[in-house]
Tab-separated table of C-alpha atoms in Angstrom:
chain	number	residue	atom	x	y	z
V	22	MET	CA	186.275	177.600	124.522
V	23	TYR	CA	184.988	174.887	126.828
V	24	THR	CA	182.562	172.326	125.512
V	25	TRP	CA	181.734	168.672	126.000
V	26	LEU	CA	184.199	167.860	123.238
V	27	HIS	CA	186.942	169.576	125.226
V	28	VAL	CA	185.919	167.492	128.252
V	29	LEU	CA	186.200	164.321	126.169
V	30	ASP	CA	189.592	165.399	124.738
V	31	TRP	CA	190.818	166.073	128.277
V	32	ARG	CA	189.723	162.665	129.538
V	33	ALA	CA	191.145	160.849	126.495
V	34	THR	CA	194.505	162.537	127.125
V	35	SER	CA	194.700	162.321	130.928
V	36	ASP	CA	192.813	159.034	131.454
V	37	PRO	CA	193.066	157.201	128.125
V	38	ASN	CA	192.809	153.686	129.534
V	39	VAL	CA	190.081	154.319	132.105
V	40	LEU	CA	186.811	152.586	131.207
V	41	ALA	CA	184.437	155.361	130.123
V	42	VAL	CA	181.225	153.598	129.209
V	43	SER	CA	179.698	150.133	129.157
V	44	ASP	CA	176.431	148.549	128.029
V	45	ASP	CA	175.268	145.031	127.177
V	46	ARG	CA	177.079	145.108	123.857
V	47	GLU	CA	180.378	146.932	124.275
V	48	GLN	CA	182.803	148.767	126.527
V	49	LEU	CA	184.956	151.765	125.594
V	50	THR	CA	187.860	153.463	127.334
V	51	TYR	CA	188.072	157.248	127.106
V	52	ARG	CA	190.585	156.974	124.247
V	53	GLN	CA	188.368	154.509	122.386
V	54	LEU	CA	185.331	156.704	122.978
V	55	GLN	CA	187.137	159.706	121.514
V	56	ASP	CA	188.220	157.667	118.473
V	57	ARG	CA	184.643	156.520	117.855
V	58	VAL	CA	183.346	160.075	118.191
V	59	GLU	CA	185.874	161.277	115.584
V	60	LYS	CA	184.906	158.488	113.178
V	61	THR	CA	181.203	159.252	113.687
V	62	ALA	CA	181.757	162.940	112.893
V	63	ALA	CA	183.610	161.935	109.730
V	64	SER	CA	180.814	159.571	108.708
V	65	TRP	CA	178.094	162.206	109.015
V	66	TYR	CA	180.278	164.729	107.192
V	67	GLY	CA	180.762	162.234	104.368
V	68	LEU	CA	176.979	161.844	104.119
V	69	GLY	CA	176.575	165.593	103.659
V	70	VAL	CA	175.764	166.870	107.163
V	71	ARG	CA	177.395	170.190	108.007
V	72	ALA	CA	177.873	172.459	111.008
V	73	GLU	CA	174.586	173.861	112.406
V	74	ASP	CA	172.502	171.173	110.682
V	75	VAL	CA	170.001	169.436	112.980
V	76	VAL	CA	170.060	165.621	113.152
V	77	ALA	CA	167.459	163.670	115.144
V	78	VAL	CA	168.697	160.904	117.452
V	79	ILE	CA	166.025	158.279	118.176
V	80	SER	CA	167.414	155.422	120.198
V	81	HIS	CA	167.143	153.450	123.404
V	82	ASN	CA	169.908	153.801	126.005
V	83	THR	CA	173.127	152.440	124.477
V	84	VAL	CA	176.785	153.357	124.107
V	85	GLU	CA	176.015	154.084	120.439
V	86	PHE	CA	173.460	156.731	121.492
V	87	LEU	CA	176.236	158.696	123.203
V	88	VAL	CA	178.749	158.065	120.410
V	89	GLN	CA	176.341	159.414	117.784
V	90	THR	CA	175.312	162.427	119.888
V	91	LEU	CA	178.894	163.415	120.698
V	92	GLY	CA	179.962	162.725	117.108
V	93	LEU	CA	177.354	165.143	115.794
V	94	MET	CA	178.518	167.749	118.326
V	95	ARG	CA	182.111	167.231	117.131
V	96	LEU	CA	180.972	167.955	113.585
V	97	GLY	CA	179.285	171.152	114.778
V	98	ALA	CA	175.851	169.756	113.966
V	99	VAL	CA	172.997	169.937	116.476
V	100	PRO	CA	171.642	166.595	117.734
V	101	LEU	CA	167.924	166.546	118.603
V	102	LEU	CA	167.308	163.930	121.304
V	103	VAL	CA	163.928	162.351	120.565
V	104	ASN	CA	161.670	160.447	122.940
V	105	TRP	CA	161.356	157.071	121.212
V	106	ARG	CA	158.102	156.372	123.067
V	107	MET	CA	156.252	158.833	120.816
V	108	THR	CA	154.075	157.687	117.947
V	109	GLY	CA	155.094	158.214	114.352
V	110	HIS	CA	152.601	161.065	114.108
V	111	GLU	CA	154.061	162.790	117.157
V	112	ILE	CA	157.604	162.387	115.829
V	113	ASP	CA	156.592	163.867	112.472
V	114	ARG	CA	155.104	166.878	114.261
V	115	LEU	CA	158.319	167.349	116.225
V	116	LEU	CA	160.477	167.068	113.121
V	117	GLU	CA	158.369	169.704	111.382
V	118	ILE	CA	159.387	172.103	114.144
V	119	ALA	CA	163.077	171.159	114.300
V	120	THR	CA	163.587	170.630	110.526
V	121	PRO	CA	166.451	168.104	110.725
V	122	VAL	CA	168.501	167.054	107.713
V	123	GLY	CA	169.135	163.567	109.076
V	124	ILE	CA	168.096	160.866	111.535
V	125	PHE	CA	169.994	158.315	113.573
V	126	ALA	CA	167.849	155.453	114.885
V	127	ASP	CA	168.480	152.124	116.531
V	128	GLU	CA	166.981	149.032	114.957
V	129	SER	CA	163.887	149.041	117.180
V	130	CYS	CA	163.102	152.708	116.452
V	131	ARG	CA	163.619	152.856	112.688
V	132	SER	CA	160.057	151.782	111.886
V	133	GLY	CA	158.720	154.984	113.436
V	134	VAL	CA	160.633	157.086	110.895
V	135	ASP	CA	160.751	154.731	107.902
V	136	ASN	CA	158.581	157.207	106.015
V	137	ARG	CA	161.229	159.961	106.216
V	138	ASP	CA	163.140	159.113	103.058
V	139	ASP	CA	163.603	162.849	102.535
V	140	LEU	CA	166.312	162.794	105.243
V	141	ILE	CA	169.776	161.294	105.564
V	142	ARG	CA	169.188	158.134	107.606
V	143	VAL	CA	171.669	156.110	109.663
V	144	VAL	CA	170.712	153.003	111.626
V	145	ASP	CA	172.445	151.021	114.332
V	146	GLY	CA	171.656	147.794	112.522
V	147	PRO	CA	171.448	146.418	108.963
V	148	GLY	CA	171.297	149.046	106.230
V	149	GLY	CA	169.141	149.045	103.109
V	150	ASP	CA	165.882	150.661	101.981
V	151	GLY	CA	167.465	154.101	102.218
V	152	TRP	CA	169.177	153.480	105.559
V	153	ASN	CA	172.950	153.616	106.025
V	154	ALA	CA	174.357	151.122	108.527
V	155	VAL	CA	176.627	152.625	111.192
V	156	VAL	CA	179.311	150.028	110.548
V	157	GLY	CA	179.318	150.650	106.810
V	158	ILE	CA	180.129	154.367	106.792
V	159	ALA	CA	183.655	155.748	106.617
V	160	GLY	CA	185.273	158.947	105.463
V	161	PRO	CA	188.107	161.426	106.010
V	162	ALA	CA	188.262	163.445	109.212
V	163	ALA	CA	185.610	166.152	109.524
V	164	PRO	CA	186.852	169.757	109.632
V	165	TYR	CA	187.025	171.210	113.146
V	166	PRO	CA	184.157	173.701	113.615
V	167	HIS	CA	185.926	176.293	115.786
V	168	ASN	CA	183.018	178.754	115.679
V	169	ARG	CA	180.566	176.110	116.878
V	170	LEU	CA	182.665	174.551	119.640
V	171	ARG	CA	182.346	177.410	122.115
V	172	SER	CA	180.733	177.366	125.529
V	173	ASP	CA	177.910	179.714	124.476
V	174	GLN	CA	176.934	177.659	121.420
V	175	VAL	CA	173.978	175.271	121.254
V	176	ALA	CA	175.197	171.756	122.025
V	177	PHE	CA	171.978	169.793	121.514
V	178	LEU	CA	168.197	170.037	121.486
V	179	ILE	CA	165.667	168.403	123.778
V	180	HIS	CA	161.919	168.612	123.355
V	181	SER	CA	159.300	168.969	126.057
V	182	SER	CA	157.709	165.748	127.220
V	183	GLY	CA	154.273	166.759	125.921
V	184	THR	CA	152.715	166.808	129.398
V	185	THR	CA	151.463	170.350	128.824
V	186	GLY	CA	150.497	170.100	125.161
V	187	LEU	CA	152.396	170.669	121.915
V	188	PRO	CA	156.133	169.886	121.915
V	189	LYS	CA	158.563	172.731	122.454
V	190	VAL	CA	162.144	172.357	121.268
V	191	ILE	CA	164.669	173.515	123.852
V	192	PRO	CA	168.265	174.443	122.889
V	193	LEU	CA	170.918	173.693	125.515
V	194	ASP	CA	174.392	175.202	125.350
V	195	HIS	CA	177.705	173.637	126.347
V	196	GLY	CA	178.745	176.112	129.022
V	197	SER	CA	175.573	176.199	131.097
V	198	LEU	CA	175.413	172.441	131.557
V	199	ILE	CA	179.136	172.187	132.321
V	200	ARG	CA	178.915	174.975	134.927
V	201	GLY	CA	175.881	173.451	136.588
V	202	LEU	CA	177.257	169.904	136.688
V	203	ALA	CA	180.691	171.047	137.883
V	204	GLY	CA	179.069	172.881	140.787
V	205	PHE	CA	176.928	169.849	141.548
V	206	ALA	CA	179.981	167.569	141.558
V	207	ILE	CA	181.805	169.911	143.942
V	208	ASP	CA	178.829	169.833	146.307
V	209	ILE	CA	178.700	166.015	146.215
V	210	GLY	CA	182.416	165.885	146.934
V	211	ASP	CA	183.371	162.294	146.140
V	212	GLN	CA	182.470	161.852	142.484
V	213	GLN	CA	185.997	161.308	141.250
V	214	ARG	CA	188.129	159.527	138.702
V	215	GLY	CA	187.092	155.884	138.619
V	216	SER	CA	183.729	156.345	140.360
V	217	ARG	CA	181.050	154.064	138.935
V	218	HIS	CA	177.724	155.482	137.801
V	219	LEU	CA	174.603	153.609	136.715
V	220	VAL	CA	172.245	155.406	134.328
V	221	MET	CA	168.780	153.975	133.730
V	222	MET	CA	166.887	157.228	133.177
V	223	PRO	CA	166.298	157.816	129.441
V	224	LEU	CA	169.266	159.493	127.756
V	225	PHE	CA	166.847	161.488	125.599
V	226	HIS	CA	165.825	163.360	128.776
V	227	LEU	CA	168.123	165.850	130.458
V	228	ALA	CA	168.005	163.812	133.692
V	229	GLY	CA	169.668	160.860	131.980
V	230	PHE	CA	171.931	162.757	129.608
V	231	ALA	CA	173.203	165.091	132.340
V	232	GLN	CA	174.075	162.107	134.534
V	233	ALA	CA	176.140	160.669	131.675
V	234	MET	CA	177.931	163.966	131.081
V	235	GLN	CA	178.642	164.446	134.792
V	236	CYS	CA	180.229	161.000	134.858
V	237	PHE	CA	182.547	161.993	131.987
V	238	LEU	CA	183.275	165.383	133.556
V	239	THR	CA	184.476	163.706	136.766
V	240	GLY	CA	186.340	160.873	135.021
V	241	GLY	CA	183.992	158.107	136.098
V	242	THR	CA	182.743	154.958	134.411
V	243	LEU	CA	179.168	154.932	133.095
V	244	PHE	CA	177.153	151.713	133.115
V	245	ILE	CA	174.151	152.078	130.801
V	246	GLN	CA	170.869	150.228	131.236
V	247	ASP	CA	167.807	150.651	129.069
V	248	GLY	CA	164.968	151.172	131.515
V	249	PHE	CA	164.447	149.845	135.009
V	250	ASP	CA	164.526	146.179	135.951
V	251	ILE	CA	164.695	145.685	139.697
V	252	ASP	CA	166.772	142.496	139.715
V	253	ARG	CA	169.155	143.779	137.084
V	254	VAL	CA	169.755	147.009	139.018
V	255	ILE	CA	170.502	145.131	142.228
V	256	ASP	CA	172.786	142.652	140.418
V	257	THR	CA	174.669	145.460	138.639
V	258	VAL	CA	175.235	147.432	141.824
V	259	ALA	CA	176.546	144.309	143.545
V	260	HIS	CA	178.638	142.939	140.653
V	261	ASP	CA	180.077	146.175	139.219
V	262	GLY	CA	180.455	148.135	142.450
V	263	ILE	CA	178.140	151.013	141.454
V	264	ASN	CA	178.654	154.157	143.546
V	265	PHE	CA	175.967	156.509	142.182
V	266	PHE	CA	172.647	156.381	140.394
V	267	THR	CA	169.619	158.606	139.851
V	268	ALA	CA	165.982	157.506	140.080
V	269	ALA	CA	162.465	158.745	140.759
V	270	PRO	CA	160.977	158.073	144.225
V	271	THR	CA	158.664	155.452	142.692
V	272	ILE	CA	161.708	153.454	141.578
V	273	ILE	CA	163.371	153.891	144.971
V	274	GLU	CA	160.225	152.438	146.555
V	275	MET	CA	160.328	149.414	144.242
V	276	LEU	CA	163.973	148.920	145.130
V	277	VAL	CA	163.253	149.123	148.855
V	278	ASP	CA	160.367	146.656	148.535
V	279	ALA	CA	162.663	144.174	146.806
V	280	LEU	CA	165.492	144.588	149.325
V	281	GLU	CA	163.054	143.997	152.172
V	282	GLY	CA	161.533	141.016	150.391
V	283	ALA	CA	162.734	138.789	147.561
V	284	ARG	CA	166.226	140.335	147.443
V	285	LEU	CA	166.784	140.581	151.194
V	286	GLY	CA	170.508	140.456	151.952
V	287	ALA	CA	171.680	141.722	148.535
V	288	ASP	CA	175.014	143.550	148.792
V	289	LEU	CA	174.636	147.235	147.894
V	290	SER	CA	177.532	148.337	150.099
V	291	SER	CA	179.343	150.029	147.197
V	292	LEU	CA	176.584	152.662	146.872
V	293	ARG	CA	177.659	156.081	148.143
V	294	GLU	CA	174.637	158.131	147.134
V	295	VAL	CA	171.281	157.976	145.357
V	296	GLN	CA	169.990	161.116	143.675
V	297	TYR	CA	166.331	161.569	142.846
V	298	GLY	CA	163.917	164.097	141.422
V	299	ALA	CA	160.373	164.527	140.056
V	300	ALA	CA	158.871	164.559	143.590
V	301	PRO	CA	159.852	164.672	147.274
V	302	ILE	CA	160.453	161.406	149.113
V	303	GLU	CA	157.997	160.375	151.792
V	304	SER	CA	159.393	160.180	155.318
V	305	ALA	CA	158.440	156.522	155.815
V	306	LEU	CA	160.066	155.539	152.512
V	307	LEU	CA	163.233	157.462	153.364
V	308	GLU	CA	163.515	155.699	156.707
V	309	ARG	CA	163.288	152.316	154.967
V	310	ALA	CA	165.671	153.355	152.167
V	311	LEU	CA	168.316	154.594	154.604
V	312	ARG	CA	168.214	151.186	156.219
V	313	VAL	CA	168.470	148.933	153.144
V	314	VAL	CA	169.765	151.020	150.187
V	315	CYS	CA	172.446	153.494	151.317
V	316	SER	CA	173.088	156.277	153.805
V	317	ARG	CA	172.983	159.271	151.429
V	318	PHE	CA	170.084	160.650	149.408
V	319	ARG	CA	170.041	163.924	147.497
V	320	GLN	CA	166.993	165.500	145.852
V	321	ILE	CA	167.442	167.694	142.786
V	322	TYR	CA	164.883	170.066	141.287
V	323	GLY	CA	165.232	171.663	137.899
V	324	SER	CA	163.956	171.558	134.344
V	325	THR	CA	165.283	171.381	130.815
V	326	GLU	CA	164.771	175.133	130.384
V	327	LEU	CA	167.011	175.761	133.395
V	328	GLN	CA	169.739	173.584	131.850
V	329	GLY	CA	170.335	171.992	135.215
V	330	PHE	CA	169.356	172.218	138.857
V	331	LEU	CA	167.769	175.160	140.630
V	332	SER	CA	167.715	173.631	144.106
V	333	VAL	CA	169.170	170.690	146.008
V	334	LEU	CA	168.051	168.960	149.200
V	335	ARG	CA	171.336	167.703	150.583
V	336	PRO	CA	171.879	164.430	152.456
V	337	GLU	CA	172.093	166.125	155.864
V	338	ASP	CA	168.536	167.407	155.367
V	339	HIS	CA	167.205	163.899	154.717
V	340	VAL	CA	166.002	163.280	158.249
V	341	PRO	CA	162.885	161.114	158.616
V	342	GLY	CA	160.056	163.210	160.019
V	343	SER	CA	161.659	166.528	159.061
V	344	ASP	CA	159.449	169.194	157.460
V	345	ARG	CA	162.254	169.805	154.969
V	346	LEU	CA	161.583	166.462	153.279
V	347	ALA	CA	158.516	168.033	151.669
V	348	SER	CA	160.747	170.689	150.084
V	349	ALA	CA	162.909	170.610	146.973
V	350	GLY	CA	165.897	171.879	148.930
V	351	GLN	CA	167.748	175.187	148.976
V	352	ILE	CA	168.346	177.439	145.989
V	353	SER	CA	171.725	176.632	144.399
V	354	GLN	CA	174.550	179.032	143.688
V	355	GLY	CA	174.203	181.285	140.672
V	356	TRP	CA	170.412	181.515	140.826
V	357	GLU	CA	167.910	184.219	141.712
V	358	ALA	CA	164.437	182.998	142.665
V	359	ARG	CA	161.264	184.828	143.617
V	360	ILE	CA	157.650	183.897	144.247
V	361	VAL	CA	155.086	186.187	142.615
V	362	ASP	CA	151.321	186.590	142.567
V	363	HIS	CA	149.214	186.727	139.399
V	364	SER	CA	150.244	190.366	138.875
V	365	GLY	CA	153.957	189.668	139.146
V	366	ARG	CA	154.315	191.164	142.647
V	367	THR	CA	156.808	189.417	144.917
V	368	GLN	CA	155.173	187.362	147.658
V	369	PRO	CA	156.473	187.353	151.249
V	370	ASP	CA	158.250	184.296	152.660
V	371	GLY	CA	155.870	181.413	153.221
V	372	GLN	CA	153.248	182.578	150.702
V	373	ALA	CA	152.451	180.522	147.602
V	374	GLY	CA	152.775	181.917	144.116
V	375	GLU	CA	154.431	181.252	140.786
V	376	LEU	CA	158.165	180.570	140.868
V	377	TRP	CA	160.248	182.901	138.701
V	378	VAL	CA	163.987	182.377	138.274
V	379	ARG	CA	166.877	184.215	136.670
V	380	SER	CA	170.392	183.011	135.889
V	381	GLU	CA	173.029	182.859	133.207
V	382	ASN	CA	172.113	179.184	132.890
V	383	VAL	CA	168.490	179.651	131.791
V	384	ILE	CA	167.904	179.117	128.071
V	385	ARG	CA	167.641	182.287	126.056
V	386	GLU	CA	164.781	181.149	123.849
V	387	TYR	CA	162.759	178.222	122.598
V	388	TRP	CA	163.957	176.899	119.260
V	389	ARG	CA	162.376	178.964	116.477
V	390	ASN	CA	159.364	179.787	118.644
V	391	ALA	CA	159.094	183.500	119.374
V	392	GLU	CA	155.565	183.190	120.780
V	393	GLU	CA	156.483	180.635	123.457
V	394	THR	CA	159.677	182.548	124.257
V	395	GLU	CA	157.769	185.783	124.820
V	396	ALA	CA	155.245	184.012	127.043
V	397	ALA	CA	157.945	182.373	129.168
V	398	PHE	CA	160.210	185.367	129.857
V	399	THR	CA	159.724	188.815	131.361
V	400	ASP	CA	161.342	191.867	129.831
V	401	ASP	CA	163.973	191.915	132.590
V	402	GLY	CA	165.011	188.302	132.127
V	403	TRP	CA	162.928	186.352	134.646
V	404	TYR	CA	161.810	182.900	133.489
V	405	ARG	CA	158.261	181.962	134.463
V	406	THR	CA	158.601	178.315	135.496
V	407	GLY	CA	154.869	177.623	135.716
V	408	ASP	CA	155.437	175.946	139.085
V	409	MET	CA	153.472	177.103	142.106
V	410	ALA	CA	155.885	177.232	145.025
V	411	ILE	CA	156.710	178.576	148.475
V	412	LEU	CA	160.091	179.923	149.602
V	413	ASP	CA	160.830	180.076	153.313
V	414	GLU	CA	163.215	182.412	155.127
V	415	ASP	CA	166.063	179.881	154.807
V	416	ARG	CA	165.559	179.735	151.004
V	417	PHE	CA	164.130	176.224	151.058
V	418	LEU	CA	161.797	175.767	148.111
V	419	ARG	CA	158.552	173.820	148.254
V	420	ILE	CA	156.692	172.999	145.035
V	421	VAL	CA	152.917	172.962	145.597
V	422	GLY	CA	151.704	172.437	142.036
V	423	ARG	CA	151.614	173.885	138.557
V	424	THR	CA	149.962	177.189	137.725
V	425	LYS	CA	147.705	175.380	135.282
V	426	ASP	CA	147.079	172.690	137.922
V	427	MET	CA	145.892	175.208	140.500
V	428	ILE	CA	142.162	174.808	141.059
V	429	ILE	CA	139.972	177.849	141.653
V	430	SER	CA	136.875	176.657	143.478
V	431	GLY	CA	134.328	179.239	144.533
V	432	GLY	CA	137.003	181.936	144.353
V	433	GLU	CA	139.422	179.993	146.572
V	434	ASN	CA	142.836	178.812	145.348
V	435	VAL	CA	143.234	175.059	145.869
V	436	TYR	CA	146.644	173.437	145.390
V	437	PRO	CA	146.519	169.764	144.345
V	438	ALA	CA	149.758	168.940	146.172
V	439	GLU	CA	148.148	169.804	149.501
V	440	ILE	CA	145.252	167.398	148.895
V	441	GLU	CA	147.649	164.731	147.619
V	442	ARG	CA	149.766	164.954	150.765
V	443	ALA	CA	146.661	164.625	152.947
V	444	LEU	CA	145.468	161.525	151.124
V	445	LEU	CA	148.928	159.934	151.266
V	446	GLU	CA	148.674	160.088	155.050
V	447	HIS	CA	146.012	157.367	154.867
V	448	PRO	CA	147.697	153.968	155.290
V	449	ALA	CA	145.815	152.389	152.379
V	450	VAL	CA	146.837	155.037	149.815
V	451	VAL	CA	150.093	154.422	147.939
V	452	ASP	CA	149.738	156.946	145.101
V	453	VAL	CA	147.439	159.850	144.284
V	454	ALA	CA	146.961	162.684	141.819
V	455	VAL	CA	144.440	165.517	141.991
V	456	VAL	CA	143.063	167.435	138.997
V	457	ALA	CA	140.254	169.900	138.388
V	458	ARG	CA	136.770	169.105	137.127
V	459	PRO	CA	134.559	171.927	135.784
V	460	HIS	CA	131.625	172.726	138.071
V	461	PRO	CA	128.540	174.801	137.146
V	462	LYS	CA	128.376	176.536	140.529
V	463	TRP	CA	131.942	176.648	141.908
V	464	GLY	CA	133.825	176.936	138.629
V	465	GLU	CA	136.058	173.973	139.419
V	466	THR	CA	136.254	171.275	142.053
V	467	PRO	CA	139.128	168.887	142.849
V	468	VAL	CA	138.935	165.231	141.870
V	469	ALA	CA	141.377	162.716	143.363
V	470	PHE	CA	142.640	159.662	141.499
V	471	VAL	CA	143.815	157.207	144.147
V	472	VAL	CA	145.892	154.024	143.987
V	473	CYS	CA	145.410	151.818	147.042
V	474	ALA	CA	147.575	149.009	148.333
V	475	ALA	CA	146.538	145.492	147.340
V	476	ASN	CA	143.774	144.133	149.560
V	477	ALA	CA	143.549	147.459	151.388
V	478	VAL	CA	140.759	149.350	149.638
V	479	PRO	CA	139.091	151.596	152.233
V	480	ALA	CA	135.407	151.383	152.976
V	481	GLU	CA	133.096	153.650	151.009
V	482	GLY	CA	133.339	157.205	152.304
V	483	GLU	CA	136.426	156.555	154.433
V	484	LEU	CA	138.825	158.587	152.288
V	485	ALA	CA	136.333	161.455	152.063
V	486	ARG	CA	136.094	161.543	155.877
V	487	HIS	CA	139.887	161.366	156.052
V	488	CYS	CA	140.115	164.505	153.867
V	489	ARG	CA	137.442	166.397	155.824
V	490	GLU	CA	139.420	165.819	159.018
V	491	ARG	CA	142.519	167.402	157.495
V	492	LEU	CA	141.397	169.944	154.930
V	493	ALA	CA	139.064	172.904	154.670
V	494	GLY	CA	135.791	172.004	153.010
V	495	PHE	CA	136.547	173.804	149.745
V	496	LYS	CA	139.786	171.784	149.420
V	497	CYS	CA	138.161	168.371	149.823
V	498	PRO	CA	137.772	166.331	146.629
V	499	SER	CA	134.270	166.331	145.193
V	500	SER	CA	135.012	162.829	143.934
V	501	ILE	CA	137.584	160.142	144.699
V	502	GLU	CA	138.277	157.811	141.781
V	503	HIS	CA	140.057	154.502	142.369
V	504	ILE	CA	142.628	153.604	139.713
V	505	GLU	CA	145.090	150.713	139.377
V	506	GLU	CA	148.038	152.869	138.312
V	507	LEU	CA	148.668	156.563	137.612
V	508	PRO	CA	149.868	157.379	134.091
V	509	ARG	CA	153.445	158.681	134.222
V	510	ASN	CA	156.036	159.899	131.740
V	511	ALA	CA	159.597	158.579	131.485
V	512	LEU	CA	160.769	160.738	134.390
V	513	GLY	CA	158.096	159.441	136.724
V	514	LYS	CA	155.951	162.588	136.591
V	515	VAL	CA	152.203	162.039	136.586
V	516	ARG	CA	150.595	162.831	133.247
V	517	LYS	CA	147.685	164.826	134.623
V	518	VAL	CA	146.505	165.696	131.139
V	519	GLU	CA	145.451	162.033	130.740
V	520	LEU	CA	143.504	162.160	134.000
V	521	ARG	CA	141.703	165.324	132.859
V	522	GLU	CA	140.859	163.603	129.579
V	523	ARG	CA	139.463	160.671	131.522
V	524	LEU	CA	137.127	163.019	133.385
V	525	VAL	CA	135.932	164.519	130.107
V	526	VAL	CA	135.213	161.057	128.690
V	527	SER	CA	133.382	159.887	131.813
V	528	SER	CA	131.229	163.023	131.957
V	529	SER	CA	130.221	162.688	128.318
């Protein structure tokens, strides 16, 4: 029996007066956080929610988001963390899959689910029109769901970002996330009682939620921000003595730009380490970041289905100019990984193929979706990640694309990541994404969407020549499209589906 509720009970007993969490509106010690979680469980129980019921949580990053999520866990219910950026139609489609009995929403998100008067509804704001206000609900203590509060039980649900199509609901259990984060904390070494963590990644994503849970696991204090504002991040680090935060490389670059420009001289000396994911960090950016941000960077690679991190590129491997910067680090403890060809045969070291993984931490199934589960897992328990990757002899992992992103042009396999890296070597290119365009003769050809630095647009044909000097002919983009900004999801990953749709529209 070891769950996130046991972690909270432990902290409330051993560190009752330590500040647990803070946002713009309130601060709670670990004892106060536990008390609020108990009251929240009682409130939902009084409204009719029972153990194993699903309740959707649709909210921006706040203390109340965590209180509601942990309160539902305490009741034995299953919180579904919903991306509030979705449209009402998309949310309805997700709720049809998850079949919740209730919804918690903050005031800014309630309009997207105002039509769901068939569900129990609680709002962090004024009640009325079928909504119960958080502050207006009270009730006796909820019964303790012993059968639900076990390490192997589902703790909460997260849905896929939609990058690859229809949403998939992913059940995460208590034990897997605790094991993974405990191992990660041991590897970091100095995340300890009283450490200060800043979370700005969305809490509805595992990247944000896991950071919050790791802070609680190690007895730290969590400072919550809703989204990324460069000046606010710098001011918070300086004023509150932040030691750790997680960000995508694009955000790190914005931070570096500010610290070399308008915020030159800002005091970030409290920072011990910055963790990042979604993509490798470019050598030139790392060199600048080591100079003005902090001395330790750590890359993490994983996915929601893995319930944590598969590989880590540790600080000692963050050496400007090193080939290892292009990797996602070494495979972590407790994981088996193999690279396979299209027939499932293991590839030798250094050869690209699909990454398959196996571990006790991988989810067992998609929520009520036997078809997707069967497609994702082999009979002997390997999970097909869908990532195209290379493993070297030292077990460093390099992600080269997605299986669906791989372009087959004239019978040759073309990996978008290779073209993207080549284009990023041009001094005018600051961002790039490559997708496939159907071709009547070759089957597919690569098309590059390129973002150039202000006032640095290359001459016509210059980028094409740049590619021809670095890539085989069949790998060179058949077209290079200039774009002001690449579409990205909340984790900073490029939404290539939107770029493919743009090609379809332009061709029609």
